[in-house]
Short mmCIF file of C-alpha atoms and ligand atoms in Angstrom, two decimals:
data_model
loop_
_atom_site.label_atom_id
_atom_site.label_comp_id
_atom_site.label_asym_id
_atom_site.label_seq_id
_atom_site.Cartn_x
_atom_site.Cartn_y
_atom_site.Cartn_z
CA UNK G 22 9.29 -20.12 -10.96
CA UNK G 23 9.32 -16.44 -12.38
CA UNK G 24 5.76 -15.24 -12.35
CA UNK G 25 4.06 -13.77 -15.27
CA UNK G 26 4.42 -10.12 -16.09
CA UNK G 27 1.79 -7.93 -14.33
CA UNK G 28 2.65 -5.35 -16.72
CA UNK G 29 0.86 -7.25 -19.25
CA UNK G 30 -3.10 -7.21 -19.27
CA UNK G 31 -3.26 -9.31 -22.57
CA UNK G 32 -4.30 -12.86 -20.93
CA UNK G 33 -6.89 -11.36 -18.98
CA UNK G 34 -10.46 -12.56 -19.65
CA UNK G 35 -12.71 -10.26 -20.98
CA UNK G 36 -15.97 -8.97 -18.61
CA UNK G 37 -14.74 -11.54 -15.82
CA UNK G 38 -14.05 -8.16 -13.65
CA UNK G 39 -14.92 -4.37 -13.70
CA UNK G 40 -12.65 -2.14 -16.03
CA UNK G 41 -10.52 0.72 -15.70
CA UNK G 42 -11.80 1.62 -19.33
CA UNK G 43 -15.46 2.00 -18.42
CA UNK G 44 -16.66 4.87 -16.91
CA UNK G 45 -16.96 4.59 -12.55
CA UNK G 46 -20.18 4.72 -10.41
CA UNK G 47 -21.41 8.17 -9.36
CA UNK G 48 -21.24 7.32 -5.79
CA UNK G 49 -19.08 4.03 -5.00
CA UNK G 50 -15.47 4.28 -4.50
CA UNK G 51 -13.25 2.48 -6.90
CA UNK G 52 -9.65 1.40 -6.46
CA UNK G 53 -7.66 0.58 -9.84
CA UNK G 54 -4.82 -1.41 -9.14
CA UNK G 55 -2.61 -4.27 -10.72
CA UNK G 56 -4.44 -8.20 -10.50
CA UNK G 57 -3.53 -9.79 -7.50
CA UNK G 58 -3.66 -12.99 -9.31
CA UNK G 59 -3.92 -14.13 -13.01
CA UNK G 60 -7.64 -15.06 -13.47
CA UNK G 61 -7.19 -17.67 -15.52
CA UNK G 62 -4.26 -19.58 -14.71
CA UNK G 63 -3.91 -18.34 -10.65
CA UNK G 64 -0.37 -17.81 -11.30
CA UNK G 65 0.79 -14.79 -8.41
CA UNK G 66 1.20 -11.11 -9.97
CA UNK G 67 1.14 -8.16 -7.73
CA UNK G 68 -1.05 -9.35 -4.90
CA UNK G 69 -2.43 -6.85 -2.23
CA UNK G 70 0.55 -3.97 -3.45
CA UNK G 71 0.46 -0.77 -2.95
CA UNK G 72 -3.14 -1.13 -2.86
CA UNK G 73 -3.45 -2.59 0.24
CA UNK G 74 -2.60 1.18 2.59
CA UNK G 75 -5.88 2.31 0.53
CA UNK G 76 -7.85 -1.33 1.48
CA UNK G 77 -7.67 -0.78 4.68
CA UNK G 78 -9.00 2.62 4.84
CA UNK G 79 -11.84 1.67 3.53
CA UNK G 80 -12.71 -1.15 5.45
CA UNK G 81 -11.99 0.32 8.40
CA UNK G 82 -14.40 3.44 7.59
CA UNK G 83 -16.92 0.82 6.33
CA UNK G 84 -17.06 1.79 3.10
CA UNK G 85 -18.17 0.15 0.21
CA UNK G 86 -15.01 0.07 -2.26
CA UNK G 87 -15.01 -2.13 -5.80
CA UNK G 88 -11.65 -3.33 -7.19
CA UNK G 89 -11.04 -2.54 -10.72
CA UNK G 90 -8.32 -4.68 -12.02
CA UNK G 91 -8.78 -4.99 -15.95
CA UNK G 92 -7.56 -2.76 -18.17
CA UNK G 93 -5.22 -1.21 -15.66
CA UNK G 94 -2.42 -1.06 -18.99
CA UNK G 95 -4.56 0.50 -21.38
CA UNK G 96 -5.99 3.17 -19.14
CA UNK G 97 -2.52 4.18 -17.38
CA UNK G 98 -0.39 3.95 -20.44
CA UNK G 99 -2.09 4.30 -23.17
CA UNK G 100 -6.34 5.51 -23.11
CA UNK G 101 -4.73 9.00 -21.51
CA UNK G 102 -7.52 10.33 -22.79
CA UNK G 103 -10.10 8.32 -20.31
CA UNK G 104 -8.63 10.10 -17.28
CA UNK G 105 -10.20 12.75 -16.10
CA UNK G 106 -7.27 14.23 -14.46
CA UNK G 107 -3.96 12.95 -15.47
CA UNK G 108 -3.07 10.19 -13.38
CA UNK G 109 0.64 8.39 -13.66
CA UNK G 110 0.39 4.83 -11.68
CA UNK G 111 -1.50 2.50 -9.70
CA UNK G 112 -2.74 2.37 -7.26
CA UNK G 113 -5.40 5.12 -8.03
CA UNK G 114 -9.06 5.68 -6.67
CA UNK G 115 -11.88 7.51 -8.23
CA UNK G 116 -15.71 8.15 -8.04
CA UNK G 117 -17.83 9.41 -10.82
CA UNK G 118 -15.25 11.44 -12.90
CA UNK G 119 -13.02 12.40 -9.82
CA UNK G 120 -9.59 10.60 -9.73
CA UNK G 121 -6.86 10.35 -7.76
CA UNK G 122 -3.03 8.77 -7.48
CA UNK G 123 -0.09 8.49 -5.23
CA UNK G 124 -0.99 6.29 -2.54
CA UNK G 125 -0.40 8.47 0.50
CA UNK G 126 -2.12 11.44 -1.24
CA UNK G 127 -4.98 9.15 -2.05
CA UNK G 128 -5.09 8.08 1.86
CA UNK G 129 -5.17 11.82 3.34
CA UNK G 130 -7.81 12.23 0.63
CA UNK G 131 -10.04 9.13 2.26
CA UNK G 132 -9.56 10.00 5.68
CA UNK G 133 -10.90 13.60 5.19
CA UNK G 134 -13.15 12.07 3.59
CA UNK G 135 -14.36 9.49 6.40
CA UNK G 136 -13.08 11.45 9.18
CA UNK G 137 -9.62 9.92 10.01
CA UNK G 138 -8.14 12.95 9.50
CA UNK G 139 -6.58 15.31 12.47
CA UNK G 140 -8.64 18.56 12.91
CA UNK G 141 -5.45 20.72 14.31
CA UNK G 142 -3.02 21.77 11.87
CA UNK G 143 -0.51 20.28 13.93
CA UNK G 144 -1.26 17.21 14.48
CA UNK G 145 -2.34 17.48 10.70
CA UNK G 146 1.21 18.22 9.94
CA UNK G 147 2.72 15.72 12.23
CA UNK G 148 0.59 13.04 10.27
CA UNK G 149 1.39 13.82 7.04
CA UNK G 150 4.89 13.31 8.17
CA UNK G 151 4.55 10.21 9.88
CA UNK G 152 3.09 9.18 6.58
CA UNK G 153 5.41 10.18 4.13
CA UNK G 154 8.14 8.16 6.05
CA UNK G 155 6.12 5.13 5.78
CA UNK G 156 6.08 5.68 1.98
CA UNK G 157 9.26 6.69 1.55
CA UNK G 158 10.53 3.59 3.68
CA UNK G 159 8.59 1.37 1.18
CA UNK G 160 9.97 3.37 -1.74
CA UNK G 161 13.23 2.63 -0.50
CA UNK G 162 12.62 -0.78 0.03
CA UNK G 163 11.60 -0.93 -3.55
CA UNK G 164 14.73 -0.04 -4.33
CA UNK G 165 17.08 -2.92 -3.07
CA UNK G 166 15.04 -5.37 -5.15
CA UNK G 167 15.15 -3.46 -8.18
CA UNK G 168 18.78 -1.99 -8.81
CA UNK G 169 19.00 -2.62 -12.18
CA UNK G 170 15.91 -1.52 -13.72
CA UNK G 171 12.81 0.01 -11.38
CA UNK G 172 10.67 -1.69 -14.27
CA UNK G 173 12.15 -4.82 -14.30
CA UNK G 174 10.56 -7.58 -12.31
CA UNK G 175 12.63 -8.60 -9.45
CA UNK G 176 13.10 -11.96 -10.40
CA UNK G 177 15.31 -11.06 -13.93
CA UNK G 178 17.50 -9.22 -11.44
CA UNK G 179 17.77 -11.16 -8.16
CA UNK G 180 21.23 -12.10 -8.23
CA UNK G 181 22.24 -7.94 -8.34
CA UNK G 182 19.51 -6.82 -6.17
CA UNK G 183 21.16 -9.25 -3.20
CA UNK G 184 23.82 -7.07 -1.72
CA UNK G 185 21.22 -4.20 -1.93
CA UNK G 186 18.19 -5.82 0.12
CA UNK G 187 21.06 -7.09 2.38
CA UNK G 188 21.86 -3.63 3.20
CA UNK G 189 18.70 -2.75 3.40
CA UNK G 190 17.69 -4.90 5.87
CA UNK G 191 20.75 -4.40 8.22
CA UNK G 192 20.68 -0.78 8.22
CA UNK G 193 17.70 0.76 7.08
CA UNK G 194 14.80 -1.46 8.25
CA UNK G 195 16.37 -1.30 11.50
CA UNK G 196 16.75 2.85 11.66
CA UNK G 197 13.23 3.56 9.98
CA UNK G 198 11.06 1.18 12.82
CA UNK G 199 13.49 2.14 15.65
CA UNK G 200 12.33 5.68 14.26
CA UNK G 201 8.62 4.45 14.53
CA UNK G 202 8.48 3.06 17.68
CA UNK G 203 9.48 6.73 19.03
CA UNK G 204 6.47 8.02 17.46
CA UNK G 205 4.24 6.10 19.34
CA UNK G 206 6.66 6.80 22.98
CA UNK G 207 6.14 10.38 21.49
CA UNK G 208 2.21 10.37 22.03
CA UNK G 209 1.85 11.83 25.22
CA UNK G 210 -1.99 10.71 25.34
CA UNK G 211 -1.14 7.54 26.12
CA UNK G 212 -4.04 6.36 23.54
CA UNK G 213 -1.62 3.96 21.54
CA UNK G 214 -2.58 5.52 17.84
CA UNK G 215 0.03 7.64 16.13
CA UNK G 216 -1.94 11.02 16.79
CA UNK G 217 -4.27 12.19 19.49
CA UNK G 218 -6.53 10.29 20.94
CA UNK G 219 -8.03 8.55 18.43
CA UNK G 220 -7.59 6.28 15.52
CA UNK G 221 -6.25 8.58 12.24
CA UNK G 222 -5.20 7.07 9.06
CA UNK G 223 -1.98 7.01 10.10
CA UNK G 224 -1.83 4.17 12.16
CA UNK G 225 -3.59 2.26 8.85
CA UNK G 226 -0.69 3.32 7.42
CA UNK G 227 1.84 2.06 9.74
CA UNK G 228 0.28 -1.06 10.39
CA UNK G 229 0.46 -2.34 6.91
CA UNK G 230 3.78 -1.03 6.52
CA UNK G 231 4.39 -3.29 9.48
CA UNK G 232 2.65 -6.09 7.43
CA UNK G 233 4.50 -5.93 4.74
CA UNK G 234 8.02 -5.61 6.43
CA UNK G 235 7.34 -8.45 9.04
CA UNK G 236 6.03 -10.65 5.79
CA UNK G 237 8.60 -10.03 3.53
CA UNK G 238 11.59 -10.04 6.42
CA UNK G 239 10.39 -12.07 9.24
CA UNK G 240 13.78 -13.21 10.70
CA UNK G 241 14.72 -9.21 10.56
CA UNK G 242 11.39 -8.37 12.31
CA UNK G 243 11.78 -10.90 15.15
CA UNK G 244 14.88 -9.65 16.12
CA UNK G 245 14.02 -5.99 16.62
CA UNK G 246 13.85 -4.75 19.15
CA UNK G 247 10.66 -2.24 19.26
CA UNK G 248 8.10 -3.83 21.68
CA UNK G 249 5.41 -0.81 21.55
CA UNK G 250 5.41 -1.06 17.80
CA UNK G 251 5.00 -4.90 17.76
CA UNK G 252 2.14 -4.54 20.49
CA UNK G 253 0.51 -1.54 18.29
CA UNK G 254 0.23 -4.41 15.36
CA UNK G 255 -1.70 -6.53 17.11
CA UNK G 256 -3.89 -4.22 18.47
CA UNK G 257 -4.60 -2.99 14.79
CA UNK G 258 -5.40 -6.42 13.73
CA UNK G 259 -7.66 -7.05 16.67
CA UNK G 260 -9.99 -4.32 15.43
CA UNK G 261 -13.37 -5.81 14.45
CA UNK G 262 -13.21 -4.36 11.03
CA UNK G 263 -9.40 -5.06 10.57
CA UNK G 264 -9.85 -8.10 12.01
CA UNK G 265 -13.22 -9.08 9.83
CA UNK G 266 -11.15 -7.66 6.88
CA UNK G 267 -7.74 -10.22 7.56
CA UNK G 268 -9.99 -13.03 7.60
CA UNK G 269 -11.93 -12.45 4.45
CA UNK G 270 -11.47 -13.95 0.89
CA UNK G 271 -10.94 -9.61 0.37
CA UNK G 272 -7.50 -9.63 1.70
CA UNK G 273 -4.93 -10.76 -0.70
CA UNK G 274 -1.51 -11.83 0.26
CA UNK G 275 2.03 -9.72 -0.46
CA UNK G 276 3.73 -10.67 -3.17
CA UNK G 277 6.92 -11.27 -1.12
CA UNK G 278 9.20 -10.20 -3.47
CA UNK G 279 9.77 -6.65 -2.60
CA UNK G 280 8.40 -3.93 -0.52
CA UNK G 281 5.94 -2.96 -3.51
N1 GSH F 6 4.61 7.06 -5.76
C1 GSH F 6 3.58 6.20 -6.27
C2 GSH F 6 4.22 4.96 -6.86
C3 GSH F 6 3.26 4.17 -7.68
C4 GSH F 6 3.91 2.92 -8.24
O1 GSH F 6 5.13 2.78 -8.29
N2 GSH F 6 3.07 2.01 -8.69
C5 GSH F 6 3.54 0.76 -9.23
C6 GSH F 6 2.73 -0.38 -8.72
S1 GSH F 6 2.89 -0.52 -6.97
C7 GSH F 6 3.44 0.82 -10.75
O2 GSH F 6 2.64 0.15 -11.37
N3 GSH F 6 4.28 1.63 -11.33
C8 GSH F 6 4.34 1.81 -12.74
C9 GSH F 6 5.02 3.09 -13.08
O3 GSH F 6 5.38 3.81 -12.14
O4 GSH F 6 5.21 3.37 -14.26
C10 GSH F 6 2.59 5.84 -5.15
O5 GSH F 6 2.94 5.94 -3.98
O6 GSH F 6 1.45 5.50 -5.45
#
Protein backbone atom coordinates (compact mmCIF):
# COMPACT_ATOMS: atom_id res chain seq x y z
CA UNK A 1 0.00 0.00 0.00
CA UNK A 2 1.57 3.36 -1.32
CA UNK A 3 1.69 5.73 1.59
CA UNK A 4 0.34 9.16 1.52
CA UNK A 5 2.38 12.01 0.18
CA UNK A 6 4.56 13.68 2.87
CA UNK A 7 4.88 16.47 0.59
CA UNK A 8 1.45 17.35 1.37
CA UNK A 9 0.64 19.12 4.83
CA UNK A 10 -3.13 19.60 3.88
CA UNK A 11 -4.67 16.64 6.16
CA UNK A 12 -2.82 17.70 9.03
CA UNK A 13 -4.86 18.79 12.08
CA UNK A 14 -4.65 22.13 13.05
CA UNK A 15 -2.79 23.10 16.73
CA UNK A 16 -2.39 19.17 17.36
CA UNK A 17 1.59 20.00 17.11
CA UNK A 18 4.00 23.04 17.16
CA UNK A 19 4.41 24.94 13.73
CA UNK A 20 7.07 25.83 11.49
CA UNK A 21 4.92 29.08 10.84
CA UNK A 22 5.04 30.42 14.38
CA UNK A 23 7.82 32.08 15.59
CA UNK A 24 10.58 29.52 17.84
CA UNK A 25 11.48 29.79 21.60
CA UNK A 26 14.34 32.13 22.52
CA UNK A 27 16.25 29.42 24.11
CA UNK A 28 14.96 25.75 23.17
CA UNK A 29 16.23 24.07 20.18
CA UNK A 30 13.79 23.22 17.48
CA UNK A 31 14.09 20.66 14.72
CA UNK A 32 11.61 21.15 11.61
CA UNK A 33 11.29 18.13 9.79
CA UNK A 34 8.68 16.08 7.68
CA UNK A 35 5.73 14.01 10.09
CA UNK A 36 6.89 10.79 10.92
CA UNK A 37 3.40 9.65 10.80
CA UNK A 38 0.00 11.07 9.59
CA UNK A 39 -1.74 12.29 12.81
CA UNK A 40 -4.87 11.46 11.98
CA UNK A 41 -5.03 8.39 10.12
CA UNK A 42 -1.29 6.79 11.40
CA UNK A 43 -0.64 5.99 7.90
CA UNK A 44 3.69 5.95 7.63
CA UNK A 45 5.25 9.22 5.90
CA UNK A 46 8.83 10.03 6.42
CA UNK A 47 9.50 8.53 9.81
CA UNK A 48 12.79 9.36 11.76
CA UNK A 49 14.57 10.77 8.08
CA UNK A 50 17.11 12.76 7.81
CA UNK A 51 16.17 14.02 11.07
CA UNK A 52 17.24 11.36 12.99
CA UNK A 53 21.65 12.28 12.61
CA UNK A 54 20.33 15.67 14.37
CA UNK A 55 18.06 13.44 17.17
CA UNK A 56 20.68 11.93 18.34
CA UNK A 57 22.88 14.78 18.96
CA UNK A 58 20.73 16.10 21.04
CA UNK A 59 19.91 13.41 23.16
CA UNK A 60 23.12 12.44 23.58
CA UNK A 61 24.22 16.12 24.77
CA UNK A 62 21.01 16.11 26.90
CA UNK A 63 19.42 18.69 25.40
CA UNK A 64 16.06 19.67 25.39
CA UNK A 65 14.96 19.66 21.54
CA UNK A 66 10.99 20.14 20.35
CA UNK A 67 9.89 18.63 17.01
CA UNK A 68 8.13 20.94 14.75
CA UNK A 69 6.31 19.01 12.18
CA UNK A 70 3.29 21.23 10.89
CA UNK A 71 3.56 23.53 8.42
CA UNK A 72 6.85 22.16 7.21
CA UNK A 73 5.24 22.96 3.25
CA UNK A 74 4.22 26.33 3.78
CA UNK A 75 7.33 27.54 5.55
CA UNK A 76 9.96 25.73 3.10
CA UNK A 77 8.13 26.39 -0.08
CA UNK A 78 6.14 28.94 0.13
CA UNK A 79 6.14 31.59 3.66
CA UNK A 80 10.00 32.41 2.33
CA UNK A 81 9.45 35.28 3.97
CA UNK A 82 9.23 33.57 7.70
CA UNK A 83 12.87 32.46 7.44
CA UNK A 84 15.19 34.31 8.86
CA UNK A 85 17.96 33.15 6.75
CA UNK A 86 17.05 31.39 3.63
CA UNK A 87 16.77 27.88 4.28
CA UNK A 88 16.10 25.18 1.23
CA UNK A 89 14.95 21.67 2.97
CA UNK A 90 14.31 19.74 5.93
CA UNK A 91 15.64 18.80 8.13
CA UNK A 92 16.47 22.31 9.62
CA UNK A 93 17.03 23.51 13.34
CA UNK A 94 16.65 26.89 14.78
CA UNK A 95 16.42 28.89 18.11
CA UNK A 96 14.94 32.27 18.51
CA UNK A 97 15.44 33.76 14.95
CA UNK A 98 18.70 31.71 14.19
CA UNK A 99 18.22 28.91 11.55
CA UNK A 100 19.98 26.43 10.08
CA UNK A 101 19.87 23.51 7.13
CA UNK A 102 21.84 20.76 5.60
CA UNK A 103 21.98 18.08 7.99
CA UNK A 104 25.72 17.61 8.43
CA UNK A 105 26.22 21.42 8.63
CA UNK A 106 23.48 21.52 11.19
CA UNK A 107 25.41 18.59 13.21
CA UNK A 108 29.01 20.39 13.27
CA UNK A 109 26.87 23.38 14.30
CA UNK A 110 25.39 21.24 17.54
CA UNK A 111 28.45 19.69 18.49
CA UNK A 112 30.33 23.06 18.80
CA UNK A 113 27.70 23.88 20.33
CA UNK A 114 27.60 21.00 23.11
CA UNK A 115 31.14 20.24 22.87
CA UNK A 116 31.38 17.20 20.49
CA UNK A 117 33.43 18.96 18.41
CA UNK A 118 37.44 18.24 17.93
CA UNK A 119 39.56 21.14 19.35
CA UNK A 120 42.69 20.48 16.79
CA UNK A 121 42.24 21.54 13.38
CA UNK A 122 43.15 18.24 12.36
CA UNK A 123 41.24 16.10 13.82
CA UNK A 124 38.60 18.92 13.04
CA UNK A 125 39.32 18.33 9.46
CA UNK A 126 39.49 14.63 9.61
CA UNK A 127 35.83 14.79 11.08
CA UNK A 128 34.31 16.84 8.81
CA UNK A 129 35.46 14.32 6.33
CA UNK A 130 34.42 11.32 7.95
CA UNK A 131 31.13 13.13 7.94
CA UNK A 132 30.61 14.21 4.63
CA UNK A 133 31.10 10.53 3.46
CA UNK A 134 28.40 9.45 5.66
CA UNK A 135 26.15 12.01 3.91
CA UNK A 136 27.21 11.58 0.75
CA UNK A 137 26.80 7.66 1.14
CA UNK A 138 23.12 8.37 2.13
CA UNK A 139 22.78 10.83 -0.74
CA UNK A 140 23.81 8.20 -2.92
CA UNK A 141 21.68 5.78 -1.53
CA UNK A 142 18.89 8.16 -2.20
CA UNK A 143 19.62 7.86 -5.45
CA UNK A 144 18.98 4.13 -6.43
CA UNK A 145 15.42 4.49 -5.13
CA UNK A 146 14.68 7.50 -6.91
CA UNK A 147 16.02 7.31 -10.65
CA UNK A 148 13.30 8.70 -12.23
CA UNK A 149 12.36 11.68 -10.40
CA UNK A 150 14.39 12.76 -6.92
CA UNK A 151 10.78 14.15 -6.02
CA UNK A 152 8.89 11.34 -6.77
CA UNK A 153 8.02 8.97 -3.98
CA UNK A 154 9.72 5.72 -4.34
CA UNK A 155 6.83 3.72 -4.57
CA UNK A 156 5.48 5.41 -8.24
CA UNK A 157 8.92 4.32 -9.39
CA UNK A 158 9.90 0.97 -7.81
CA UNK A 159 9.92 -1.14 -10.71
CA UNK A 160 12.93 1.39 -12.39
CA UNK A 161 14.64 2.11 -9.24
CA UNK A 162 15.35 -1.99 -8.92
CA UNK A 163 18.43 -2.46 -10.99
CA UNK A 164 19.74 0.79 -9.32
CA UNK A 165 19.41 -0.20 -5.46
CA UNK A 166 20.68 -3.62 -6.74
CA UNK A 167 23.81 -2.02 -7.70
CA UNK A 168 23.90 -0.15 -5.00
CA UNK A 169 23.91 -2.62 -2.63
CA UNK A 170 26.51 -4.94 -4.36
CA UNK A 171 29.01 -2.39 -4.95
CA UNK A 172 28.67 0.63 -3.12
CA UNK A 173 27.34 -0.33 0.34
CA UNK A 174 30.01 -2.75 0.39
CA UNK A 175 33.08 -0.11 -0.63
CA UNK A 176 31.68 2.87 1.58
CA UNK A 177 31.55 0.53 5.18
CA UNK A 178 34.67 -1.47 4.13
CA UNK A 179 35.92 2.30 3.90
CA UNK A 180 34.48 2.89 7.49
CA UNK A 181 35.67 0.18 9.27
CA UNK A 182 39.35 1.55 8.33
CA UNK A 183 38.54 4.64 10.04
CA UNK A 184 38.05 3.20 13.17
CA UNK A 185 41.54 0.56 12.55
CA UNK A 186 42.88 4.14 11.69
CA UNK A 187 42.43 5.53 15.38
CA UNK A 188 45.57 4.88 16.85
CA UNK A 189 44.09 5.70 20.48
CA UNK A 190 42.60 2.67 20.65
CA UNK A 191 39.41 4.57 22.26
CA UNK A 192 36.86 2.99 19.68
CA UNK A 193 35.19 6.61 18.59
CA UNK A 194 36.01 7.93 15.16
CA UNK A 195 38.41 10.76 16.57
CA UNK A 196 40.60 11.05 19.61
CA UNK A 197 39.82 9.88 22.57
CA UNK A 198 36.57 10.74 23.09
CA UNK A 199 33.08 10.63 21.81
CA UNK A 200 32.68 13.52 18.77
CA UNK A 201 29.66 13.83 16.70
CA UNK A 202 31.01 11.80 14.36
CA UNK A 203 30.49 8.58 15.65
CA UNK A 204 26.52 9.90 16.07
CA UNK A 205 26.87 10.20 12.70
CA UNK A 206 28.12 6.90 11.73
CA UNK A 207 26.08 5.02 13.96
CA UNK A 208 22.83 6.04 12.48
CA UNK A 209 24.15 5.73 9.16
CA UNK A 210 24.75 2.20 10.35
CA UNK A 211 21.04 2.17 11.47
CA UNK A 212 19.68 3.02 8.63
CA UNK A 213 21.80 0.75 6.23
CA UNK A 214 21.49 -2.42 8.50
CA UNK A 215 17.45 -1.54 8.60
CA UNK A 216 16.85 -0.93 5.23
CA UNK A 217 19.46 -3.88 3.89
CA UNK A 218 19.75 -6.38 6.57
CA UNK A 219 20.67 -9.48 4.45
CA UNK A 220 23.54 -7.02 2.84
CA UNK A 221 24.65 -5.99 6.39
CA UNK A 222 24.93 -9.54 7.77
CA UNK A 223 27.11 -10.57 5.25
CA UNK A 224 29.81 -7.92 5.57
CA UNK A 225 32.38 -8.43 6.62
CA UNK A 226 33.54 -5.36 9.01
CA UNK A 227 33.58 -6.74 12.63
CA UNK A 228 35.02 -3.39 14.38
CA UNK A 229 32.26 -1.43 12.76
CA UNK A 230 29.48 -3.90 13.79
CA UNK A 231 31.02 -3.97 17.45
CA UNK A 232 31.24 0.09 17.36
CA UNK A 233 27.17 -0.13 16.82
CA UNK A 234 26.51 -1.76 19.68
CA UNK A 235 28.60 0.02 21.78
CA UNK A 236 26.77 3.29 20.55
CA UNK A 237 23.49 1.84 21.40
CA UNK A 238 24.61 0.70 24.80
CA UNK A 239 25.17 4.33 25.80
CA UNK A 240 22.76 5.31 28.59
CA UNK A 241 21.44 8.20 26.67
CA UNK A 242 21.43 6.33 23.25
CA UNK A 243 20.22 3.58 24.84
CA UNK A 244 17.34 5.59 27.00
CA UNK A 245 16.71 7.37 23.61
CA UNK A 246 16.11 3.72 21.39
CA UNK A 247 13.73 2.71 23.88
CA UNK A 248 11.55 5.75 24.08
CA UNK A 249 8.15 6.54 22.37
CA UNK A 250 10.91 9.64 20.89
CA UNK A 251 12.52 7.37 18.46
CA UNK A 252 10.62 6.84 15.34
CA UNK A 253 11.25 4.06 12.96
CA UNK A 254 12.94 4.41 9.16
CA UNK A 255 10.77 4.55 6.64
CA UNK A 256 12.43 1.59 4.86
CA UNK A 257 12.03 2.69 1.62
CA UNK A 258 15.21 4.42 0.86
CA UNK A 259 18.25 5.73 2.50
CA UNK A 260 16.34 9.18 3.15
N1 LIG B 1 21.45 18.03 1.50
C1 LIG B 1 20.30 18.16 2.34
C2 LIG B 1 19.16 17.35 1.74
C3 LIG B 1 17.85 17.69 2.35
C4 LIG B 1 16.73 16.86 1.75
O1 LIG B 1 16.86 16.26 0.69
N2 LIG B 1 15.62 16.84 2.46
C5 LIG B 1 14.48 16.07 2.04
C6 LIG B 1 13.87 15.34 3.18
S1 LIG B 1 15.01 14.17 3.84
C7 LIG B 1 13.44 17.03 1.44
O2 LIG B 1 12.39 17.26 1.98
N3 LIG B 1 13.78 17.56 0.29
C8 LIG B 1 12.94 18.46 -0.41
C9 LIG B 1 13.74 19.25 -1.40
O3 LIG B 1 14.96 19.06 -1.43
O4 LIG B 1 13.16 20.03 -2.14
C10 LIG B 1 20.61 17.71 3.77
O5 LIG B 1 21.57 16.95 3.96
O6 LIG B 1 19.94 18.13 4.70
Amino acid sequence: QKPNNPFDDSSRREGMVKSALNPSPAKTWQLLYWPAQDATTGNFFAGAGRAEYLRVIFEEAGVEYEEVSEGIKDYFWTRLDLQPFPVLAPPAIRKGDFVLCQTPVCAKHLAMEFKMYPFNLEDASHADQIVTTVHEYIAEGRMAFHPVKNTMSYHDQTEEAKPYIKAFKLERLPRYMTHFERYLKANKTGSGFFIGASLTHVDLQVMVMLQVTNCQFPDAWEGLDIPILKSFLGRMEARPKIRNYLDSDRKQSFAGDSLM
